[in-house]
mmCIF file of C-alpha atoms in Angstrom:
data_model
loop_
_atom_site.group_PDB
_atom_site.id
_atom_site.type_symbol
_atom_site.label_atom_id
_atom_site.label_comp_id
_atom_site.label_asym_id
_atom_site.label_seq_id
_atom_site.Cartn_x
_atom_site.Cartn_y
_atom_site.Cartn_z
ATOM 1 C CA MET A 27 20.366 -10.137 9.340
ATOM 2 C CA THR A 28 18.794 -7.153 7.437
ATOM 3 C CA TYR A 29 15.793 -5.677 9.044
ATOM 4 C CA HIS A 30 12.504 -6.521 7.398
ATOM 5 C CA PHE A 31 9.127 -5.368 8.509
ATOM 6 C CA GLN A 32 5.953 -7.801 8.500
ATOM 7 C CA ASN A 33 2.865 -5.897 7.092
ATOM 8 C CA PRO A 34 -0.434 -7.218 8.325
ATOM 9 C CA SER A 35 -2.173 -9.502 5.708
ATOM 10 C CA ASP A 36 -4.076 -7.993 2.619
ATOM 11 C CA LEU A 37 -7.273 -8.807 4.311
ATOM 12 C CA ILE A 38 -6.240 -6.720 7.056
ATOM 13 C CA ILE A 39 -5.009 -4.060 4.865
ATOM 14 C CA ALA A 40 -8.118 -3.873 2.714
ATOM 15 C CA ASP A 41 -10.591 -3.367 6.020
ATOM 16 C CA TYR A 42 -8.121 -0.372 6.569
ATOM 17 C CA LEU A 43 -8.708 1.317 3.668
ATOM 18 C CA LYS A 44 -12.739 0.288 3.585
ATOM 19 C CA GLN A 45 -12.910 2.002 7.073
ATOM 20 C CA ALA A 46 -10.643 5.024 6.461
ATOM 21 C CA LYS A 47 -12.133 8.148 5.418
ATOM 22 C CA THR A 48 -9.504 10.711 6.234
ATOM 23 C CA ILE A 49 -6.212 10.434 5.075
ATOM 24 C CA ALA A 50 -3.048 13.021 6.170
ATOM 25 C CA ILE A 51 -0.358 12.925 3.544
ATOM 26 C CA VAL A 52 3.044 13.566 5.404
ATOM 27 C CA GLY A 53 5.357 14.999 2.546
ATOM 28 C CA LEU A 54 2.992 15.962 0.097
ATOM 29 C CA SER A 55 4.479 18.266 -2.315
ATOM 30 C CA ASP A 56 2.507 20.605 -4.419
ATOM 31 C CA ARG A 57 4.639 19.646 -7.756
ATOM 32 C CA ILE A 58 2.201 17.450 -9.794
ATOM 33 C CA ASP A 59 5.178 15.385 -10.978
ATOM 34 C CA THR A 60 5.974 13.915 -7.741
ATOM 35 C CA ALA A 61 4.447 10.385 -6.545
ATOM 36 C CA ALA A 62 3.193 11.896 -3.507
ATOM 37 C CA TYR A 63 1.078 14.313 -5.529
ATOM 38 C CA ARG A 64 -0.021 11.569 -8.180
ATOM 39 C CA VAL A 65 -1.393 8.876 -5.042
ATOM 40 C CA THR A 66 -2.752 12.019 -3.010
ATOM 41 C CA ASN A 67 -4.726 12.899 -6.105
ATOM 42 C CA TYR A 68 -5.964 9.399 -6.617
ATOM 43 C CA LEU A 69 -7.044 8.913 -3.040
ATOM 44 C CA LYS A 70 -8.750 12.285 -3.326
ATOM 45 C CA GLU A 71 -10.645 11.050 -6.493
ATOM 46 C CA ALA A 72 -11.338 7.564 -4.621
ATOM 47 C CA GLY A 73 -13.536 9.460 -2.267
ATOM 48 C CA TYR A 74 -11.045 10.276 0.560
ATOM 49 C CA THR A 75 -10.317 13.320 2.384
ATOM 50 C CA ILE A 76 -6.705 14.004 2.246
ATOM 51 C CA ILE A 77 -5.188 16.362 4.416
ATOM 52 C CA PRO A 78 -1.480 17.777 3.371
ATOM 53 C CA VAL A 79 1.186 17.630 6.016
ATOM 54 C CA ASN A 80 4.394 19.933 5.013
ATOM 55 C CA PRO A 81 5.888 22.399 6.969
ATOM 56 C CA LYS A 82 6.919 24.526 3.740
ATOM 57 C CA LEU A 83 3.654 24.485 2.368
ATOM 58 C CA ALA A 84 1.500 25.461 5.808
ATOM 59 C CA GLY A 85 -1.558 27.541 5.426
ATOM 60 C CA LEU A 86 -1.637 27.048 1.297
ATOM 61 C CA THR A 87 -3.618 24.985 -0.808
ATOM 62 C CA VAL A 88 -2.588 21.722 -2.190
ATOM 63 C CA LEU A 89 -5.299 19.656 -4.394
ATOM 64 C CA GLY A 90 -7.991 22.088 -3.209
ATOM 65 C CA GLU A 91 -7.191 21.242 0.905
ATOM 66 C CA LYS A 92 -5.416 23.214 3.574
ATOM 67 C CA ALA A 93 -1.761 22.358 4.205
ATOM 68 C CA TYR A 94 -0.624 21.932 7.543
ATOM 69 C CA ALA A 95 2.732 22.114 9.154
ATOM 70 C CA SER A 96 2.373 19.277 11.297
ATOM 71 C CA LEU A 97 -0.022 16.156 11.993
ATOM 72 C CA GLN A 98 -0.700 17.632 15.678
ATOM 73 C CA GLU A 99 -2.089 21.009 13.912
ATOM 74 C CA ILE A 100 -4.875 18.782 12.169
ATOM 75 C CA PRO A 101 -8.400 19.485 13.686
ATOM 76 C CA VAL A 102 -10.070 16.590 12.596
ATOM 77 C CA HIS A 103 -9.784 12.889 13.380
ATOM 78 C CA ILE A 104 -7.048 11.075 11.101
ATOM 79 C CA ASP A 105 -7.512 7.539 9.942
ATOM 80 C CA ILE A 106 -4.595 7.004 8.121
ATOM 81 C CA VAL A 107 -1.239 8.791 8.057
ATOM 82 C CA ASP A 108 0.260 7.908 4.762
ATOM 83 C CA ILE A 109 4.200 9.137 4.762
ATOM 84 C CA PHE A 110 6.423 10.094 1.683
ATOM 85 C CA ARG A 111 9.413 11.158 3.692
ATOM 86 C CA ARG A 112 12.855 9.316 3.680
ATOM 87 C CA SER A 113 13.314 6.009 5.924
ATOM 88 C CA GLU A 114 15.801 8.142 8.195
ATOM 89 C CA PHE A 115 12.868 10.220 9.086
ATOM 90 C CA LEU A 116 10.352 7.730 10.056
ATOM 91 C CA PRO A 117 11.447 7.595 13.656
ATOM 92 C CA ASP A 118 10.391 11.595 13.757
ATOM 93 C CA VAL A 119 7.172 11.244 12.027
ATOM 94 C CA ALA A 120 6.330 8.033 14.467
ATOM 95 C CA LYS A 121 6.772 10.546 17.247
ATOM 96 C CA ASP A 122 4.975 12.902 16.000
ATOM 97 C CA PHE A 123 1.942 10.348 14.934
ATOM 98 C CA LEU A 124 1.941 9.308 18.569
ATOM 99 C CA LYS A 125 0.833 12.979 19.864
ATOM 100 C CA THR A 126 -2.223 12.446 17.815
ATOM 101 C CA ASP A 127 -5.191 10.033 17.721
ATOM 102 C CA ALA A 128 -4.747 8.938 14.230
ATOM 103 C CA ASP A 129 -5.236 5.406 13.612
ATOM 104 C CA ILE A 130 -2.979 3.754 11.039
ATOM 105 C CA PHE A 131 0.834 4.475 10.278
ATOM 106 C CA TRP A 132 1.291 3.720 6.493
ATOM 107 C CA ALA A 133 4.939 4.490 5.251
ATOM 108 C CA GLN A 134 4.922 4.411 1.397
ATOM 109 C CA LEU A 135 6.656 1.870 -1.059
ATOM 110 C CA GLY A 136 10.586 1.589 -0.432
ATOM 111 C CA LEU A 137 10.067 3.070 3.300
ATOM 112 C CA GLU A 138 10.831 1.081 6.653
ATOM 113 C CA ASN A 139 12.742 1.638 9.720
ATOM 114 C CA GLN A 140 13.041 -0.670 12.519
ATOM 115 C CA GLU A 141 13.238 2.310 15.416
ATOM 116 C CA ALA A 142 9.878 3.710 13.917
ATOM 117 C CA GLU A 143 8.381 0.298 14.277
ATOM 118 C CA ASN A 144 9.748 0.194 17.835
ATOM 119 C CA ILE A 145 8.423 3.574 18.916
ATOM 120 C CA LEU A 146 4.964 2.965 17.983
ATOM 121 C CA ARG A 147 4.801 -0.782 19.289
ATOM 122 C CA GLN A 148 6.319 0.152 22.766
ATOM 123 C CA ALA A 149 3.418 3.007 22.851
ATOM 124 C CA GLY A 150 0.879 0.227 21.976
ATOM 125 C CA ARG A 151 0.064 1.512 18.412
ATOM 126 C CA ASN A 152 0.046 -1.717 16.254
ATOM 127 C CA GLN A 153 -1.804 -0.775 12.967
ATOM 128 C CA ILE A 154 1.575 -0.116 11.188
ATOM 129 C CA ILE A 155 2.058 -0.603 7.304
ATOM 130 C CA MET A 156 5.569 -0.133 5.579
ATOM 131 C CA ASN A 157 6.932 -0.509 2.326
ATOM 132 C CA ARG A 158 3.516 -0.642 0.334
ATOM 133 C CA CYS A 159 1.879 1.938 -1.758
ATOM 134 C CA ILE A 160 -1.566 2.981 -0.612
ATOM 135 C CA LYS A 161 -2.665 3.902 -4.501
ATOM 136 C CA ILE A 162 -1.425 0.177 -5.475
ATOM 137 C CA ASP A 163 -3.272 -1.463 -2.360
ATOM 138 C CA HIS A 164 -6.355 0.379 -2.906
ATOM 139 C CA ALA A 165 -6.573 -0.544 -6.717
ATOM 140 C CA ASP A 166 -5.593 -4.315 -6.181
ATOM 141 C CA LEU A 167 -7.416 -4.857 -2.714
ATOM 142 C CA LEU A 168 -10.738 -2.969 -3.339
ATOM 143 C CA PRO A 169 -11.126 -3.154 -7.142
ATOM 144 C CA ASN A 170 -14.707 -2.595 -7.237
ATOM 145 C CA ILE A 171 -14.958 0.483 -4.635
#
C-alpha cells in the first residue's frame, strides 16, 4: 500500500489562510521562472508578509524581503511555513519547523512524506498540509479576499 497523506478539509484550510499574516517560503529562489517565485509573488500581492528561506540567498533580498538561511533565524512569528523542497527533504524541514513556534507546515503540490508527518505528529504539531498549492487554494477557497 502506498502512503497518501490526508489533508484537513477545505473549510479548515480556508480558515488557516484567512488567519495567516506571515508565510515563510522554504526553498524560494530568486529565479523568476520558478514556481516558488511565482507563488510567493502571488502571496505577497495578496497581502501576506513573505519571508524567503534559502541558505544560498541568506542576507540577500528576494521580492523585496530579506532572505534567511533557516527558519530558526527568522525574528518574527511564522503563521505558515510553505515548502518548495523535494519530498525527501521534508523530514529535515519538519525538524527545523519544530525548532520554531510556526503554526502550519505546508508542503506544496506534489510533495508529501510520511516520515515528516510522523515527526510533526509525534511532537503534537497537527496543522499539516501536503501536496497542495497554497496559491491555488487561496484563489479557490478565498475568492473574494
